[in-house]
Amino acid sequence: MSFGFPWGLLALGALAPLVAAYFLRRRQKPVVVSALFLWRTPRPRAEAGPRWERFTREASLLLEALAVIAAALFLADARLGEAARTRHLVLVVDGSLSMSARGPDGVTVLEKVRQEAAKRVEEAEATQVTVLASGIAPRVLAGPEAEPSRALAALESFQALGADHDVMPTLIWAQELAGSGRRVVFLTDAPPEIAALVPASVRWMAFGTGRDNVALVSAQRRDEGATATVTLRVARFGAGPQEVEARVRAQPGPGAKEGTERVERVRLPDEGTATVRLTFQGAGTVEVSLPEDALPEDGRVRLPPSPVRPVAVGLAEGLAPPERQSLERFLAVAPEVARDGAKEGTAPAEVLLVGPRGTDARVTVGAPGTLRTFVGPFFSEKGHPLLDDVQFAGVRWTAGDNPPGRPLVTAGEAVLVSEEEGGRVHLNVDLTRSNVQRVAAWPVLLGNVVREARRTREGFPRRQLTLGEPLPVVTVSGARYTLVGPGGSRPVFGAGAVDLPPPAGPGRYVLERDGDEVDAAEVLALDARESDLRGRGAADVPARESSEDDERGTAPSRARWPLVLLLVALVADFYVTRRA
């Protein structure tokens, strides 16, 4: 048993007058009566003055003494098997990639943070610990209010590989978990830029060291057939080496007997980045590494094969011969396009079907109705992706009745190009009376149509991303999708183009549809802002406000069982005395 307020036991002093009241009898005034038979229970000795006598109401005395003891236990805040006070410590750990940087002694900042966290828990005599990791999406590593051993064990397994981010939302969240007037300890690798902006109850502790660093800031791979093209960008932060060796190893791909390994000497400029482009034949996964320095994680990347999936294009029945011939000439030379023999109404999901007006084709070409010829001026919607680099100078365009949808290109009251909701495009043109198919505007316009169709295809539009970038994904309606990555799996909601939040860490992310793999993307541990270690340093900015409870801990609410015991004793005493 423990007591939160031991002074409350002084209430036990009430037992002394209570017991004395049961033994001590008061002097009675003499009363003259005619006869004693009028008294039911005569007590002659009661007239002899005050004296100690044996009492006859033991049960009542015991119950009233129990009530006094219960009241004293409540005032003393008695507790059975429970600590008198709880000390809750909230720790926030910076989840940025720079926390993995090594100091001159070879120890990473994250390891120093782990040691400091254990020290903070011991000095605060914390009984409950909450550990948060800051990031673009803050997360709980331990707790809320976990046991200190469990919290420190969770911190031991934590790896800081996140992108650069704002820590203030995490600190505000930590304040809410800590409670009013309680302090929060933030462990990072850089002093605050403006100390006045740090929340008043947050202690900012930095353990970084300014270091020079050479890092990969971008890495991309593109596969066309058996040829893989790898493009790298290398940057130098600080007074580092003027030249580094980039070791590139390509594992053997399908049909290849052995891999390829190269060492490229990269000349680093004082400002900006150096670009390296390499090609491999029949390559599998390509691994790139720079010499180890203060932050080895930003000098290594792994690029799996990223083959280009060509867009299948089909020409529906009913197209006029001039339109069909013009489209076939474009498809014969267009890159990343595969001809599909689909017919109208039977095209698979990934086919870009082109057909005449009045069909269900995604792109319609034709000009039914009254024909009118225009030589300008043409008005187009600026900024629309379908009209990128499309120039109408010298174009003669013959159009029919206006198609449905939002106008993209107009000439007077005539709508030449329109787009419906869902991405369906209408080209209101009669190629027998127009010359648009013989100028640069026609292949550019069709190329933009194919490009947009590729972007809306199921899967990841981009196969390699860096830390901090949103993860774009395209889904189709009516299916259940799941994103599987290093941090586990989570469902993907929405249909069409969906921008998922930036992943918490690097690794391979797989998009599954009803349990089957659809596509995969690689998130690389690259972030130029995190690779620049020149602004890191040590600091200890104390909290600007705290409370006495923060030092002593927080007393839990008083136990209710002494009050229940007091009430039961009083009711029982009332019943006993009333019966007597």
Short mmCIF file of C-alpha atoms in Angstrom, two decimals, residues 21-382:
data_model
loop_
_atom_site.label_atom_id
_atom_site.label_comp_id
_atom_site.label_asym_id
_atom_site.label_seq_id
_atom_site.Cartn_x
_atom_site.Cartn_y
_atom_site.Cartn_z
CA ALA A 21 -16.74 8.53 24.52
CA TYR A 22 -17.77 4.89 24.83
CA PHE A 23 -15.99 4.36 28.18
CA LEU A 24 -16.44 7.70 29.93
CA ARG A 25 -19.81 8.33 31.61
CA ARG A 26 -20.93 11.83 32.56
CA ARG A 27 -21.99 12.89 36.15
CA GLN A 28 -25.76 12.67 36.43
CA LYS A 29 -27.86 15.16 38.41
CA PRO A 30 -29.73 13.65 41.37
CA VAL A 31 -33.36 12.94 40.57
CA VAL A 32 -35.88 12.42 43.38
CA VAL A 33 -38.56 9.87 42.60
CA SER A 34 -41.26 8.31 44.69
CA ALA A 35 -40.32 4.76 43.85
CA LEU A 36 -37.86 2.87 41.76
CA PHE A 37 -40.49 0.64 40.21
CA LEU A 38 -41.25 3.49 37.79
CA TRP A 39 -37.84 2.89 36.09
CA ARG A 40 -37.68 0.02 33.68
CA THR A 41 -33.96 -0.62 34.09
CA PRO A 42 -32.66 1.13 37.20
CA ARG A 43 -28.88 1.82 37.25
CA PRO A 44 -28.05 2.99 40.77
CA ARG A 45 -24.32 3.29 40.14
CA ALA A 46 -24.79 5.89 37.42
CA GLU A 47 -25.32 8.56 40.11
CA ALA A 48 -21.88 8.08 41.61
CA GLY A 49 -20.12 10.52 39.25
CA PRO A 50 -17.71 10.02 36.29
CA ARG A 51 -15.96 6.68 36.13
CA TRP A 52 -14.79 4.08 33.57
CA GLU A 53 -17.21 1.34 32.91
CA ARG A 54 -17.32 -1.63 30.60
CA PHE A 55 -19.36 -0.66 27.54
CA THR A 56 -21.99 -2.83 25.97
CA ARG A 57 -22.09 -1.51 22.34
CA GLU A 58 -18.97 -3.18 20.82
CA ALA A 59 -20.46 -3.56 17.31
CA SER A 60 -21.30 0.15 17.02
CA LEU A 61 -17.84 1.15 18.21
CA LEU A 62 -16.15 -1.13 15.68
CA LEU A 63 -18.25 0.19 12.81
CA GLU A 64 -17.61 3.84 13.71
CA ALA A 65 -13.88 3.14 14.07
CA LEU A 66 -13.94 1.51 10.63
CA ALA A 67 -15.60 4.65 9.23
CA VAL A 68 -12.86 6.85 10.72
CA ILE A 69 -10.15 4.60 9.26
CA ALA A 70 -11.81 4.67 5.82
CA ALA A 71 -12.01 8.46 5.89
CA ALA A 72 -8.33 8.70 6.85
CA LEU A 73 -7.33 6.36 4.01
CA PHE A 74 -9.23 8.49 1.51
CA LEU A 75 -7.60 11.69 2.77
CA ALA A 76 -4.17 10.02 2.62
CA ASP A 77 -4.84 8.87 -1.00
CA ALA A 78 -4.18 5.22 -0.19
CA ARG A 79 -3.41 2.92 -3.13
CA LEU A 80 -3.03 -0.83 -3.34
CA GLY A 81 -0.29 -2.09 -5.70
CA GLU A 82 -0.16 1.20 -7.64
CA ALA A 83 2.50 3.92 -7.83
CA ALA A 84 1.65 7.11 -6.04
CA ARG A 85 2.62 9.22 -9.08
CA THR A 86 3.02 8.67 -12.82
CA ARG A 87 5.66 10.42 -14.91
CA HIS A 88 4.81 10.62 -18.60
CA LEU A 89 7.67 11.53 -20.96
CA VAL A 90 7.04 12.31 -24.64
CA LEU A 91 10.01 11.93 -27.00
CA VAL A 92 9.98 13.05 -30.64
CA VAL A 93 12.70 11.64 -32.91
CA ASP A 94 13.54 13.25 -36.23
CA GLY A 95 12.83 10.72 -38.99
CA SER A 96 14.89 12.44 -41.70
CA LEU A 97 17.53 10.65 -43.76
CA SER A 98 20.28 12.91 -42.38
CA MET A 99 19.85 11.25 -38.96
CA SER A 100 21.75 8.28 -40.44
CA ALA A 101 24.84 10.44 -41.05
CA ARG A 102 28.04 9.48 -39.25
CA GLY A 103 30.11 11.89 -37.22
CA PRO A 104 33.93 12.06 -37.08
CA ASP A 105 33.85 9.23 -34.50
CA GLY A 106 31.91 6.96 -36.87
CA VAL A 107 28.78 6.95 -34.72
CA THR A 108 25.51 7.84 -36.41
CA VAL A 109 23.30 10.63 -35.10
CA LEU A 110 20.48 8.14 -34.60
CA GLU A 111 22.64 6.05 -32.27
CA LYS A 112 23.42 9.16 -30.19
CA VAL A 113 19.71 9.90 -30.08
CA ARG A 114 18.99 6.41 -28.76
CA GLN A 115 21.53 6.89 -25.99
CA GLU A 116 20.12 10.30 -25.10
CA ALA A 117 16.57 8.95 -25.07
CA ALA A 118 17.55 6.28 -22.54
CA LYS A 119 19.25 8.97 -20.45
CA ARG A 120 16.16 11.21 -20.56
CA VAL A 121 13.93 8.34 -19.42
CA GLU A 122 16.25 7.50 -16.52
CA GLU A 123 16.69 11.07 -15.32
CA ALA A 124 12.98 11.84 -15.50
CA GLU A 125 12.17 8.56 -13.68
CA ALA A 126 9.46 8.13 -16.28
CA THR A 127 6.86 5.46 -15.70
CA GLN A 128 5.19 6.01 -19.09
CA VAL A 129 6.91 6.94 -22.37
CA THR A 130 5.51 7.95 -25.74
CA VAL A 131 7.84 8.01 -28.76
CA LEU A 132 6.88 9.78 -32.01
CA ALA A 133 8.81 9.88 -35.30
CA SER A 134 8.50 13.09 -37.28
CA GLY A 135 7.98 12.95 -41.01
CA ILE A 136 5.72 14.02 -43.83
CA ALA A 137 3.24 11.69 -42.13
CA PRO A 138 4.15 11.55 -38.40
CA ARG A 139 3.77 8.17 -36.72
CA VAL A 140 3.82 6.62 -33.26
CA LEU A 141 6.78 4.34 -32.54
CA ALA A 142 5.73 3.45 -28.99
CA GLY A 143 2.67 4.24 -26.92
CA PRO A 144 0.84 6.35 -26.21
CA GLU A 145 2.04 5.92 -22.60
CA ALA A 146 3.97 2.69 -23.07
CA GLU A 147 6.33 1.06 -20.61
CA PRO A 148 9.84 2.59 -20.75
CA SER A 149 11.46 -0.71 -21.76
CA ARG A 150 9.03 -1.21 -24.65
CA ALA A 151 9.46 2.38 -25.82
CA LEU A 152 13.26 2.16 -25.88
CA ALA A 153 13.10 -1.23 -27.64
CA ALA A 154 10.89 0.30 -30.38
CA LEU A 155 13.40 3.13 -30.78
CA GLU A 156 16.23 0.60 -31.21
CA SER A 157 14.55 -0.92 -34.25
CA PHE A 158 13.65 2.44 -35.83
CA GLN A 159 15.51 3.52 -39.00
CA ALA A 160 15.53 7.20 -40.00
CA LEU A 161 15.23 7.22 -43.81
CA GLY A 162 12.54 9.84 -44.42
CA ALA A 163 12.50 12.90 -46.63
CA ASP A 164 12.99 16.49 -45.56
CA HIS A 165 9.87 17.79 -43.80
CA ASP A 166 8.43 20.32 -41.36
CA VAL A 167 8.61 19.06 -37.76
CA MET A 168 6.13 21.54 -36.27
CA PRO A 169 3.00 19.41 -36.87
CA THR A 170 4.66 16.52 -35.03
CA LEU A 171 5.67 18.75 -32.10
CA ILE A 172 2.13 20.12 -31.80
CA TRP A 173 0.79 16.57 -31.78
CA ALA A 174 3.34 15.64 -29.10
CA GLN A 175 2.14 18.54 -26.93
CA GLU A 176 -1.42 17.25 -27.13
CA LEU A 177 -0.31 13.78 -26.06
CA ALA A 178 1.82 15.13 -23.21
CA GLY A 179 -0.90 17.32 -21.75
CA SER A 180 -1.08 20.93 -20.69
CA GLY A 181 2.04 22.29 -19.03
CA ARG A 182 4.12 19.16 -19.70
CA ARG A 183 7.41 19.22 -21.55
CA VAL A 184 8.34 17.42 -24.79
CA VAL A 185 11.88 16.45 -25.82
CA PHE A 186 12.71 16.68 -29.53
CA LEU A 187 15.86 14.82 -30.65
CA THR A 188 17.33 15.84 -34.01
CA ASP A 189 20.61 16.69 -35.79
CA ALA A 190 20.34 20.45 -36.42
CA PRO A 191 19.67 23.52 -34.26
CA PRO A 192 16.37 25.34 -34.85
CA GLU A 193 16.50 28.03 -37.52
CA ILE A 194 14.41 30.38 -35.34
CA ALA A 195 14.33 29.37 -31.69
CA ALA A 196 11.36 31.64 -30.99
CA LEU A 197 9.16 29.54 -33.28
CA VAL A 198 9.76 26.37 -31.28
CA PRO A 199 6.75 25.59 -29.04
CA ALA A 200 7.32 26.84 -25.50
CA SER A 201 7.06 23.39 -23.88
CA VAL A 202 9.50 21.66 -26.27
CA ARG A 203 13.13 21.04 -25.42
CA TRP A 204 15.12 20.97 -28.67
CA MET A 205 18.25 18.76 -28.51
CA ALA A 206 20.50 18.40 -31.59
CA PHE A 207 23.41 15.95 -31.94
CA GLY A 208 24.55 16.53 -35.52
CA THR A 209 27.89 17.58 -36.94
CA GLY A 210 28.55 19.67 -40.03
CA ARG A 211 30.16 17.40 -42.66
CA ASP A 212 31.10 17.49 -46.33
CA ASN A 213 29.23 15.00 -48.47
CA VAL A 214 28.95 13.68 -52.03
CA ALA A 215 25.59 12.22 -52.96
CA LEU A 216 23.40 10.92 -55.74
CA VAL A 217 20.51 13.34 -56.08
CA SER A 218 18.73 11.58 -58.95
CA ALA A 219 18.78 8.15 -60.60
CA GLN A 220 16.55 6.95 -63.43
CA ARG A 221 16.44 3.88 -65.62
CA ARG A 222 14.67 3.38 -68.91
CA ASP A 223 14.43 0.07 -70.79
CA GLU A 224 13.75 -0.10 -74.53
CA GLY A 225 13.90 -3.66 -75.70
CA ALA A 226 17.18 -5.18 -74.49
CA THR A 227 18.82 -1.77 -73.97
CA ALA A 228 18.79 -0.22 -70.50
CA THR A 229 19.71 3.46 -70.12
CA VAL A 230 20.73 4.65 -66.65
CA THR A 231 20.95 8.39 -65.94
CA LEU A 232 22.62 9.61 -62.74
CA ARG A 233 23.09 13.05 -61.22
CA VAL A 234 25.85 13.51 -58.64
CA ALA A 235 26.28 16.59 -56.40
CA ARG A 236 28.96 17.73 -53.97
CA PHE A 237 28.02 19.52 -50.75
CA GLY A 238 30.97 21.29 -49.18
CA ALA A 239 34.69 21.21 -49.83
CA GLY A 240 34.76 17.56 -50.83
CA PRO A 241 36.70 15.77 -53.56
CA GLN A 242 36.77 17.22 -57.04
CA GLU A 243 36.31 13.79 -58.60
CA VAL A 244 34.71 10.54 -57.45
CA GLU A 245 34.41 7.04 -58.85
CA ALA A 246 30.89 5.74 -59.43
CA ARG A 247 30.79 1.95 -59.45
CA VAL A 248 27.93 0.59 -61.57
CA ARG A 249 27.15 -3.12 -61.58
CA ALA A 250 24.49 -4.58 -63.87
CA GLN A 251 23.31 -8.06 -63.00
CA PRO A 252 22.58 -10.43 -65.90
CA GLY A 253 19.07 -10.16 -67.30
CA PRO A 254 16.96 -12.72 -69.14
CA GLY A 255 19.05 -14.41 -71.79
CA ALA A 256 22.35 -12.83 -70.61
CA LYS A 257 25.17 -15.10 -69.46
CA GLU A 258 26.96 -12.60 -67.22
CA GLY A 259 26.58 -9.12 -65.86
CA THR A 260 28.54 -5.95 -66.45
CA GLU A 261 30.52 -3.81 -64.03
CA ARG A 262 31.86 -0.35 -64.76
CA VAL A 263 33.72 2.34 -62.88
CA GLU A 264 32.98 5.87 -64.07
CA ARG A 265 35.07 8.83 -62.93
CA VAL A 266 32.74 11.76 -62.31
CA ARG A 267 34.09 15.30 -62.30
CA LEU A 268 32.14 17.34 -59.74
CA PRO A 269 31.54 21.06 -60.32
CA ASP A 270 31.69 23.61 -57.52
CA GLU A 271 27.99 24.37 -58.01
CA GLY A 272 25.26 22.25 -59.56
CA THR A 273 25.42 18.58 -60.43
CA ALA A 274 27.30 16.27 -62.79
CA THR A 275 25.24 14.01 -65.07
CA VAL A 276 26.30 10.49 -66.06
CA ARG A 277 24.46 8.39 -68.65
CA LEU A 278 25.24 4.70 -69.16
CA THR A 279 23.72 2.00 -71.38
CA PHE A 280 23.65 -1.75 -70.86
CA GLN A 281 22.52 -4.66 -72.98
CA GLY A 282 20.46 -7.46 -71.46
CA ALA A 283 20.82 -6.04 -67.97
CA GLY A 284 18.87 -7.08 -64.92
CA THR A 285 18.97 -5.03 -61.73
CA VAL A 286 21.53 -2.21 -61.86
CA GLU A 287 23.30 -1.24 -58.61
CA VAL A 288 25.11 2.10 -58.31
CA SER A 289 27.43 3.04 -55.44
CA LEU A 290 29.69 5.96 -54.57
CA PRO A 291 32.62 5.86 -52.13
CA GLU A 292 31.40 5.83 -48.54
CA ASP A 293 31.38 9.20 -46.78
CA ALA A 294 29.41 10.84 -43.99
CA LEU A 295 26.07 9.59 -45.34
CA PRO A 296 26.49 6.28 -47.22
CA GLU A 297 22.73 5.83 -47.70
CA ASP A 298 22.52 8.59 -50.34
CA GLY A 299 25.36 7.08 -52.34
CA ARG A 300 23.68 3.76 -53.13
CA VAL A 301 20.72 3.01 -55.38
CA ARG A 302 19.18 -0.11 -56.82
CA LEU A 303 17.38 0.16 -60.16
CA PRO A 304 15.32 -2.90 -61.17
CA PRO A 305 14.27 -3.40 -64.80
CA SER A 306 11.67 -0.87 -65.90
CA PRO A 307 10.42 -1.99 -69.30
CA VAL A 308 8.18 0.34 -71.24
CA ARG A 309 4.69 -1.04 -71.72
CA PRO A 310 3.58 0.08 -75.17
CA VAL A 311 0.09 1.48 -75.57
CA ALA A 312 -2.07 -0.82 -77.63
CA VAL A 313 -3.97 1.18 -80.24
CA GLY A 314 -6.84 -0.21 -82.26
CA LEU A 315 -8.70 1.23 -85.26
CA ALA A 316 -12.42 0.52 -85.15
CA GLU A 317 -14.52 -0.30 -88.16
CA GLY A 318 -16.32 2.52 -89.91
CA LEU A 319 -13.40 4.93 -90.33
CA ALA A 320 -13.24 6.64 -93.70
CA PRO A 321 -10.24 5.63 -95.84
CA PRO A 322 -8.44 9.01 -95.55
CA GLU A 323 -8.70 8.96 -91.73
CA ARG A 324 -7.61 5.31 -91.51
CA GLN A 325 -4.61 5.82 -93.79
CA SER A 326 -3.48 8.91 -91.88
CA LEU A 327 -3.76 7.12 -88.53
CA GLU A 328 -1.91 4.05 -89.82
CA ARG A 329 0.98 6.21 -91.05
CA PHE A 330 1.27 7.79 -87.61
CA LEU A 331 1.11 4.46 -85.75
CA ALA A 332 3.82 3.00 -88.00
CA VAL A 333 6.41 5.50 -86.75
CA ALA A 334 5.07 6.37 -83.26
CA PRO A 335 7.30 5.07 -80.43
CA GLU A 336 5.94 2.91 -77.61
CA VAL A 337 2.80 2.05 -79.56
CA ALA A 338 1.60 -1.44 -80.38
CA ARG A 339 -1.02 -2.07 -83.05
CA ASP A 340 -3.98 -4.06 -81.79
CA GLY A 341 -6.42 -5.92 -83.99
CA ALA A 342 -9.41 -5.05 -81.82
CA LYS A 343 -12.70 -4.39 -83.47
CA GLU A 344 -15.35 -1.97 -82.45
CA GLY A 345 -16.94 -2.91 -79.13
CA THR A 346 -14.43 -5.73 -78.43
CA ALA A 347 -11.34 -3.76 -77.39
CA PRO A 348 -9.60 -4.86 -74.16
CA ALA A 349 -9.15 -2.42 -71.29
CA GLU A 350 -5.69 -1.22 -72.30
CA VAL A 351 -6.48 -0.54 -75.96
CA LEU A 352 -6.78 3.04 -77.17
CA LEU A 353 -9.61 2.60 -79.63
CA VAL A 354 -9.95 5.16 -82.44
CA GLY A 355 -13.19 5.18 -84.39
CA PRO A 356 -15.72 7.35 -86.23
CA ARG A 357 -18.20 9.71 -84.60
CA GLY A 358 -21.12 7.87 -83.00
CA THR A 359 -19.13 4.90 -81.70
CA ASP A 360 -17.85 4.09 -78.18
CA ALA A 361 -14.25 4.70 -79.23
CA ARG A 362 -12.09 6.71 -76.83
CA VAL A 363 -10.95 8.93 -79.72
CA THR A 364 -13.35 9.76 -82.55
CA VAL A 365 -12.28 11.19 -85.91
CA GLY A 366 -14.78 12.51 -88.44
CA ALA A 367 -16.99 15.45 -89.40
CA PRO A 368 -20.63 14.47 -89.95
CA GLY A 369 -23.22 17.07 -90.85
CA THR A 370 -22.75 20.37 -92.64
CA LEU A 371 -19.08 20.91 -93.55
CA ARG A 372 -17.33 24.25 -93.09
CA THR A 373 -13.69 25.08 -93.79
CA PHE A 374 -11.60 27.37 -91.57
CA VAL A 375 -8.14 28.83 -92.11
CA GLY A 376 -8.05 30.67 -88.81
CA PRO A 377 -7.93 32.19 -86.41
CA PHE A 378 -7.95 29.12 -84.17
CA PHE A 379 -8.46 29.48 -80.43
CA SER A 380 -7.10 26.74 -78.17
CA GLU A 381 -7.24 26.22 -74.39
CA LYS A 382 -3.84 27.08 -73.03
#
